[in-house]
Amino acid sequence: MTDSQTSVRPERRAELAAGLARVRARIADACAAAGRQRDEVTLVAVTKTYPAADVVALAGLGVTDVGENRDQEAAPKAEAVADAGAAPRWHFIGQLQRNKARSVVRYADVVQSVDSVRLAAALDAAAGAVRDRPLDVLVQVSIDGDPARGGALPGSADPQRGLGPVAAAVAGADGLRLAGLMAVAPLGWEPDRAFARLAEVAAALRADHPGATVLSAGMSGDLESAVGHGATHVRVGSALLGMRPALR
């Protein structure tokens, strides 16, 4: 990738700086309302469909964490960003197929979307083969317990999709580290209801796995509610970067 593809126009940098200032102010206000310290919440900039130049610019503006949804886009983007001299912490946050595990573990610092024992096993094998340190993992949890959608199922004994078995598989894997939980508010649920339920699930997980303190919840439209219910990471795309380009 050429320098021109990882450099950003001054006007675009100004747009990103303005969006970042607005999002940071929202997070700060949400923390204040919840009686929390601002440094308890990390912004993950969701850069899917946005160019590597935007990631490099955001890194220059102080953004430390970046999220991507698709390996076929994320892998070359991470390489281009590294070649440009930027080193954000990469979060893989999309649905992950087991056959992509070996690619993802090469650039991701965190995988937020593990929701089955099989996927945990695939990531463990891949991480052990190509990494020199464990991969941080968040178990994606289904807040409403609908097995038709992604997410491990709280309170379920399902040996593949139950939250307990998935968390245990991650925690017991040499190549992985169980860092916490990730969730998306289900459609039709008020954010406060969804994130209050998630907070209960997270507390129960920490009783069994005290080190699993990360809670990734909240996006552009509902980050205030997520912060109010204990989110440590919020995943923000459009509110930070503007209208998302069409998927190619």
Tab-separated table of C-alpha atoms in Angstrom:
chain	number	residue	atom	x	y	z
A	1	MET	CA	0.000	0.000	0.000
A	2	THR	CA	1.358	3.408	-0.969
A	3	ASP	CA	1.782	6.416	1.286
A	4	SER	CA	-1.098	8.099	-0.527
A	5	GLN	CA	-3.413	5.314	0.578
A	6	THR	CA	-2.554	5.756	4.250
A	7	SER	CA	-2.459	9.566	4.284
A	8	VAL	CA	-5.586	11.555	5.001
A	9	ARG	CA	-6.716	14.909	3.614
A	10	PRO	CA	-6.617	17.790	6.101
A	11	GLU	CA	-10.374	18.221	5.897
A	12	ARG	CA	-10.923	14.533	6.675
A	13	ARG	CA	-8.572	14.737	9.622
A	14	ALA	CA	-10.591	17.705	10.890
A	15	GLU	CA	-13.813	15.692	10.518
A	16	LEU	CA	-12.303	12.798	12.477
A	17	ALA	CA	-10.988	15.116	15.177
A	18	ALA	CA	-14.420	16.694	15.573
A	19	GLY	CA	-16.159	13.323	15.720
A	20	LEU	CA	-13.637	12.066	18.239
A	21	ALA	CA	-14.133	15.130	20.439
A	22	ARG	CA	-17.919	14.606	20.413
A	23	VAL	CA	-17.658	10.909	21.271
A	24	ARG	CA	-15.110	11.505	24.006
A	25	ALA	CA	-17.390	14.148	25.517
A	26	ARG	CA	-20.323	11.709	25.466
A	27	ILE	CA	-18.251	9.046	27.211
A	28	ALA	CA	-17.030	11.543	29.798
A	29	ASP	CA	-20.574	12.741	30.484
A	30	ALA	CA	-21.820	9.137	30.763
A	31	CYS	CA	-19.040	8.293	33.221
A	32	ALA	CA	-19.827	11.366	35.306
A	33	ALA	CA	-23.530	10.469	35.378
A	34	ALA	CA	-22.670	6.935	36.500
A	35	GLY	CA	-20.176	8.068	39.128
A	36	ARG	CA	-17.323	6.403	37.274
A	37	GLN	CA	-13.845	7.591	36.351
A	38	ARG	CA	-13.356	8.494	32.695
A	39	ASP	CA	-10.364	6.172	32.380
A	40	GLU	CA	-12.579	3.181	33.224
A	41	VAL	CA	-14.034	3.214	29.682
A	42	THR	CA	-12.050	2.541	26.488
A	43	LEU	CA	-13.250	3.739	23.092
A	44	VAL	CA	-12.977	1.116	20.352
A	45	ALA	CA	-13.229	2.850	16.970
A	46	VAL	CA	-15.137	0.537	14.621
A	47	THR	CA	-13.494	1.117	11.260
A	48	LYS	CA	-15.143	-1.507	9.050
A	49	THR	CA	-15.536	-0.177	5.469
A	50	TYR	CA	-13.400	2.872	6.322
A	51	PRO	CA	-9.910	3.111	4.768
A	52	ALA	CA	-6.598	2.429	6.454
A	53	ALA	CA	-5.881	6.164	6.191
A	54	ASP	CA	-8.689	6.847	8.676
A	55	VAL	CA	-7.187	4.358	11.129
A	56	VAL	CA	-3.766	5.977	10.827
A	57	ALA	CA	-5.308	9.409	11.373
A	58	LEU	CA	-7.282	8.243	14.405
A	59	ALA	CA	-4.147	6.720	15.886
A	60	GLY	CA	-2.456	10.068	15.426
A	61	LEU	CA	-5.339	11.675	17.316
A	62	GLY	CA	-4.820	9.360	20.270
A	63	VAL	CA	-7.205	6.489	19.524
A	64	THR	CA	-5.601	3.335	20.903
A	65	ASP	CA	-8.164	0.648	20.036
A	66	VAL	CA	-9.711	-0.230	16.666
A	67	GLY	CA	-12.416	-2.768	15.830
A	68	GLU	CA	-13.008	-4.691	12.597
A	69	ASN	CA	-15.751	-7.124	11.566
A	70	ARG	CA	-14.474	-8.973	8.502
A	71	ASP	CA	-11.141	-10.745	8.198
A	72	GLN	CA	-10.903	-10.197	4.446
A	73	GLU	CA	-10.938	-6.445	5.088
A	74	ALA	CA	-9.172	-6.369	8.437
A	75	ALA	CA	-6.057	-8.388	7.562
A	76	PRO	CA	-4.766	-6.149	4.757
A	77	LYS	CA	-5.870	-3.017	6.619
A	78	ALA	CA	-3.930	-3.990	9.723
A	79	GLU	CA	-0.855	-4.629	7.585
A	80	ALA	CA	-1.192	-1.253	5.857
A	81	VAL	CA	-1.632	0.566	9.158
A	82	ALA	CA	1.456	-1.144	10.586
A	83	ASP	CA	3.445	-0.253	7.475
A	84	ALA	CA	2.428	3.382	8.030
A	85	GLY	CA	3.933	3.244	11.519
A	86	ALA	CA	0.738	3.158	13.570
A	87	ALA	CA	0.154	0.446	16.171
A	88	PRO	CA	-3.414	0.443	17.512
A	89	ARG	CA	-4.772	-2.463	19.499
A	90	TRP	CA	-6.896	-4.468	17.041
A	91	HIS	CA	-10.208	-5.964	18.166
A	92	PHE	CA	-11.987	-8.505	15.959
A	93	ILE	CA	-15.672	-7.960	16.726
A	94	GLY	CA	-17.566	-9.715	13.926
A	95	GLN	CA	-18.897	-13.216	13.497
A	96	LEU	CA	-15.868	-15.435	13.023
A	97	GLN	CA	-15.720	-18.671	11.066
A	98	ARG	CA	-13.311	-21.267	12.385
A	99	ASN	CA	-11.417	-21.417	9.097
A	100	LYS	CA	-10.472	-17.735	9.533
A	101	ALA	CA	-8.940	-18.252	12.988
A	102	ARG	CA	-5.363	-18.658	11.753
A	103	SER	CA	-5.550	-15.380	9.849
A	104	VAL	CA	-7.228	-13.393	12.625
A	105	VAL	CA	-4.784	-14.387	15.363
A	106	ARG	CA	-1.912	-12.929	13.328
A	107	TYR	CA	-3.095	-9.324	13.735
A	108	ALA	CA	-5.857	-9.228	16.359
A	109	ASP	CA	-4.982	-8.395	19.944
A	110	VAL	CA	-8.519	-9.209	21.091
A	111	VAL	CA	-11.292	-11.369	19.640
A	112	GLN	CA	-14.624	-10.194	21.044
A	113	SER	CA	-16.972	-12.643	19.332
A	114	VAL	CA	-16.260	-16.143	20.648
A	115	ASP	CA	-19.574	-17.899	21.191
A	116	SER	CA	-18.876	-21.625	20.937
A	117	VAL	CA	-16.494	-24.207	22.311
A	118	ARG	CA	-15.524	-25.185	18.755
A	119	LEU	CA	-14.510	-21.626	17.903
A	120	ALA	CA	-12.525	-21.353	21.142
A	121	ALA	CA	-10.672	-24.555	20.231
A	122	ALA	CA	-9.904	-23.294	16.721
A	123	LEU	CA	-8.558	-19.992	18.047
A	124	ASP	CA	-6.496	-21.778	20.691
A	125	ALA	CA	-4.862	-24.018	18.098
A	126	ALA	CA	-4.186	-21.086	15.777
A	127	ALA	CA	-2.864	-18.832	18.532
A	128	GLY	CA	-0.553	-21.535	19.816
A	129	ALA	CA	0.884	-22.012	16.345
A	130	VAL	CA	1.619	-18.396	15.414
A	131	ARG	CA	1.626	-16.190	18.533
A	132	ASP	CA	4.184	-15.742	21.281
A	133	ARG	CA	1.596	-14.699	23.881
A	134	PRO	CA	-2.029	-15.608	24.634
A	135	LEU	CA	-4.829	-13.981	22.663
A	136	ASP	CA	-7.312	-11.970	24.719
A	137	VAL	CA	-10.845	-13.282	24.203
A	138	LEU	CA	-14.272	-11.921	25.054
A	139	VAL	CA	-17.146	-14.359	25.037
A	140	GLN	CA	-20.033	-12.907	23.072
A	141	VAL	CA	-23.184	-13.413	25.108
A	142	SER	CA	-26.770	-13.554	23.872
A	143	ILE	CA	-28.660	-11.218	26.202
A	144	ASP	CA	-32.086	-12.564	25.247
A	145	GLY	CA	-30.929	-16.189	25.035
A	146	ASP	CA	-32.152	-16.645	21.464
A	147	PRO	CA	-30.180	-19.614	20.058
A	148	ALA	CA	-30.953	-18.520	16.486
A	149	ARG	CA	-28.592	-15.555	16.805
A	150	GLY	CA	-24.930	-15.276	17.704
A	151	GLY	CA	-23.808	-15.376	21.293
A	152	ALA	CA	-23.243	-17.900	24.038
A	153	LEU	CA	-26.365	-18.708	26.043
A	154	PRO	CA	-26.467	-17.698	29.730
A	155	GLY	CA	-27.794	-20.376	32.046
A	156	SER	CA	-27.652	-23.029	29.326
A	157	ALA	CA	-25.978	-26.410	29.758
A	158	ASP	CA	-25.500	-26.717	25.994
A	159	PRO	CA	-21.961	-28.144	25.743
A	160	GLN	CA	-21.147	-26.020	22.692
A	161	ARG	CA	-23.109	-22.780	23.134
A	162	GLY	CA	-23.745	-22.501	26.884
A	163	LEU	CA	-21.969	-19.531	28.424
A	164	GLY	CA	-20.429	-21.640	31.185
A	165	PRO	CA	-18.902	-24.228	28.836
A	166	VAL	CA	-17.631	-21.567	26.410
A	167	ALA	CA	-16.050	-19.497	29.193
A	168	ALA	CA	-14.469	-22.611	30.679
A	169	ALA	CA	-13.068	-23.624	27.292
A	170	VAL	CA	-11.463	-20.202	26.818
A	171	ALA	CA	-10.149	-20.056	30.383
A	172	GLY	CA	-8.615	-23.522	30.054
A	173	ALA	CA	-6.895	-22.872	26.729
A	174	ASP	CA	-3.139	-22.276	26.794
A	175	GLY	CA	-3.274	-19.935	23.807
A	176	LEU	CA	-6.176	-17.791	25.036
A	177	ARG	CA	-6.957	-15.509	27.968
A	178	LEU	CA	-10.532	-15.040	29.122
A	179	ALA	CA	-10.819	-11.245	29.405
A	180	GLY	CA	-14.587	-10.828	29.771
A	181	LEU	CA	-17.822	-10.510	27.804
A	182	MET	CA	-19.185	-8.721	24.755
A	183	ALA	CA	-22.821	-8.181	23.797
A	184	VAL	CA	-25.147	-6.217	21.552
A	185	ALA	CA	-28.540	-5.019	22.789
A	186	PRO	CA	-31.183	-7.203	21.103
A	187	LEU	CA	-33.524	-5.543	18.629
A	188	GLY	CA	-36.688	-4.444	20.366
A	189	TRP	CA	-35.098	-4.194	23.810
A	190	GLU	CA	-34.622	-0.886	25.548
A	191	PRO	CA	-30.877	-0.394	26.104
A	192	ASP	CA	-31.258	-0.046	29.892
A	193	ARG	CA	-33.086	-3.358	30.093
A	194	ALA	CA	-30.518	-5.086	27.885
A	195	PHE	CA	-27.444	-3.768	29.653
A	196	ALA	CA	-28.890	-4.330	33.128
A	197	ARG	CA	-29.338	-7.975	32.176
A	198	LEU	CA	-25.809	-8.069	30.765
A	199	ALA	CA	-24.424	-6.642	34.003
A	200	GLU	CA	-26.043	-9.518	35.903
A	201	VAL	CA	-24.506	-12.062	33.529
A	202	ALA	CA	-21.097	-10.391	33.823
A	203	ALA	CA	-21.223	-10.424	37.622
A	204	ALA	CA	-22.023	-14.133	37.590
A	205	LEU	CA	-19.123	-14.806	35.206
A	206	ARG	CA	-16.684	-12.902	37.421
A	207	ALA	CA	-17.724	-15.031	40.379
A	208	ASP	CA	-16.251	-18.022	38.542
A	209	HIS	CA	-13.534	-16.151	36.605
A	210	PRO	CA	-12.403	-13.111	38.635
A	211	GLY	CA	-10.005	-11.946	35.943
A	212	ALA	CA	-12.759	-11.602	33.328
A	213	THR	CA	-13.328	-7.914	33.995
A	214	VAL	CA	-13.808	-6.527	30.468
A	215	LEU	CA	-17.371	-5.710	29.419
A	216	SER	CA	-17.706	-4.585	25.800
A	217	ALA	CA	-21.156	-3.095	25.266
A	218	GLY	CA	-22.702	-0.045	23.716
A	219	MET	CA	-22.405	1.507	20.279
A	220	SER	CA	-23.084	4.904	18.722
A	221	GLY	CA	-26.741	4.952	19.702
A	222	ASP	CA	-26.668	3.488	23.208
A	223	LEU	CA	-23.214	3.983	24.698
A	224	GLU	CA	-24.539	6.091	27.597
A	225	SER	CA	-26.740	3.272	28.824
A	226	ALA	CA	-23.917	0.762	28.467
A	227	VAL	CA	-21.525	2.932	30.477
A	228	GLY	CA	-24.209	3.346	33.118
A	229	HIS	CA	-24.364	-0.427	33.498
A	230	GLY	CA	-20.628	-1.030	33.737
A	231	ALA	CA	-19.271	-1.244	30.194
A	232	THR	CA	-15.492	-0.974	30.102
A	233	HIS	CA	-15.330	-0.746	26.291
A	234	VAL	CA	-17.738	0.946	23.862
A	235	ARG	CA	-17.655	0.197	20.136
A	236	VAL	CA	-18.341	3.333	18.093
A	237	GLY	CA	-18.388	3.661	14.323
A	238	SER	CA	-20.709	6.153	12.654
A	239	ALA	CA	-20.778	8.676	15.515
A	240	LEU	CA	-17.003	8.865	15.253
A	241	LEU	CA	-16.269	8.428	11.558
A	242	GLY	CA	-19.440	9.715	9.925
A	243	MET	CA	-21.782	8.026	7.473
A	244	ARG	CA	-20.490	4.560	6.720
A	245	PRO	CA	-19.455	3.809	3.134
A	246	ALA	CA	-21.470	1.134	1.361
A	247	LEU	CA	-20.185	-2.407	1.822
A	248	ARG	CA	-18.235	-3.563	-1.190
